[in-house]
Amino acid sequence: GAVVSQHPSWVICKSGTSVKIECRSLDFQATTMFWYRQFPKQSLMLMATSNEGSKATYEQGVEKDKFLINHASLTLSTLTVTSAHPEDSSFYICSASAQMNTEAFFGQGTRLTVV
Amino acid sequence: QQQVKQSPQSLIVQKGGISIINCAYENTAFDYFPWYQQFPGKGPALLIAIRPDVSEKKEGRFTISFNKSAKQFSLHIMDSQPGDSATYFCAASIIDDKIIFGKGTRLHILP
């Protein structure tokens, strides 16, 4: 299957700082990328959907000013957690698909710990 | 109506046995039903998927059974192995819309 690379795999940051997570589709052009958040022993919670060249669509309850998503190219989307706080500590996962309703490929996830 | 209900929450199966995970949905517009496998600290990986025009799909030891009238689908893992121990998520999606995940099933295969 296609490869989606997420970087970094883990990051520790101080409260109040911002953290950027990258999601790259390595061997296909991803018109749509998704960002999820997953708490321990829970399911994936969709945070936002981003389409290349347009603004991301955020799910209800997700602060768009806190979780900045940029999808500047067909192979790269970034999630920036701004002014991070300990409650933002979680496992963040991206996925990418060439089209909606086709197979979505997931990155390996990023473990964010805010101290 | 957008929910996908998954059961059981956790499952313990003896090595060599059959693991069965069930999911149900309400939205009849869903037309793509994937199953994902997730190991601790890793992102989910697509295991097998089915569309509603097919009642069963088999890939190796993994089989999806789909019952359109009952709005249910299930994953069967034959000859379950310790390496199959992971969390499994069923999901559903419709054209031009997001994937909806079930809550997951933590599967443990006893050696």
XYZ file of N, CA and C in Angstrom, chain B residues 11-14 84-86 106-111:
39
model
N -11.684 -8.764 23.740
C -11.913 -10.152 23.352
C -10.646 -10.961 23.607
N -10.824 -12.098 24.232
C -9.701 -13.012 24.460
C -10.011 -14.324 23.758
N -9.071 -14.770 22.932
C -9.277 -15.980 22.133
C -8.041 -16.867 22.258
N -8.270 -18.141 22.308
C -7.153 -19.084 22.336
C -6.482 -19.129 20.968
N -1.716 -11.556 16.185
C -2.940 -10.831 15.843
C -3.424 -9.951 16.992
N -2.801 -10.114 18.152
C -3.195 -9.313 19.314
C -2.979 -7.832 19.001
N -4.041 -7.074 19.008
C -4.010 -5.661 18.611
C -5.395 -5.082 18.879
N -10.223 -4.517 21.649
C -8.881 -4.955 22.007
C -8.865 -6.478 22.019
N -8.139 -7.034 21.084
C -8.071 -8.481 20.924
C -6.782 -9.021 21.526
N -6.919 -10.057 22.336
C -5.747 -10.717 22.904
C -5.827 -12.204 22.596
N -4.813 -12.700 21.942
C -4.757 -14.121 21.597
C -3.824 -14.818 22.580
N -4.371 -15.789 23.273
C -3.580 -16.526 24.256
C -2.665 -17.527 23.563
N -1.401 -17.567 23.938
C -0.458 -18.482 23.268
C -0.693 -19.942 23.624
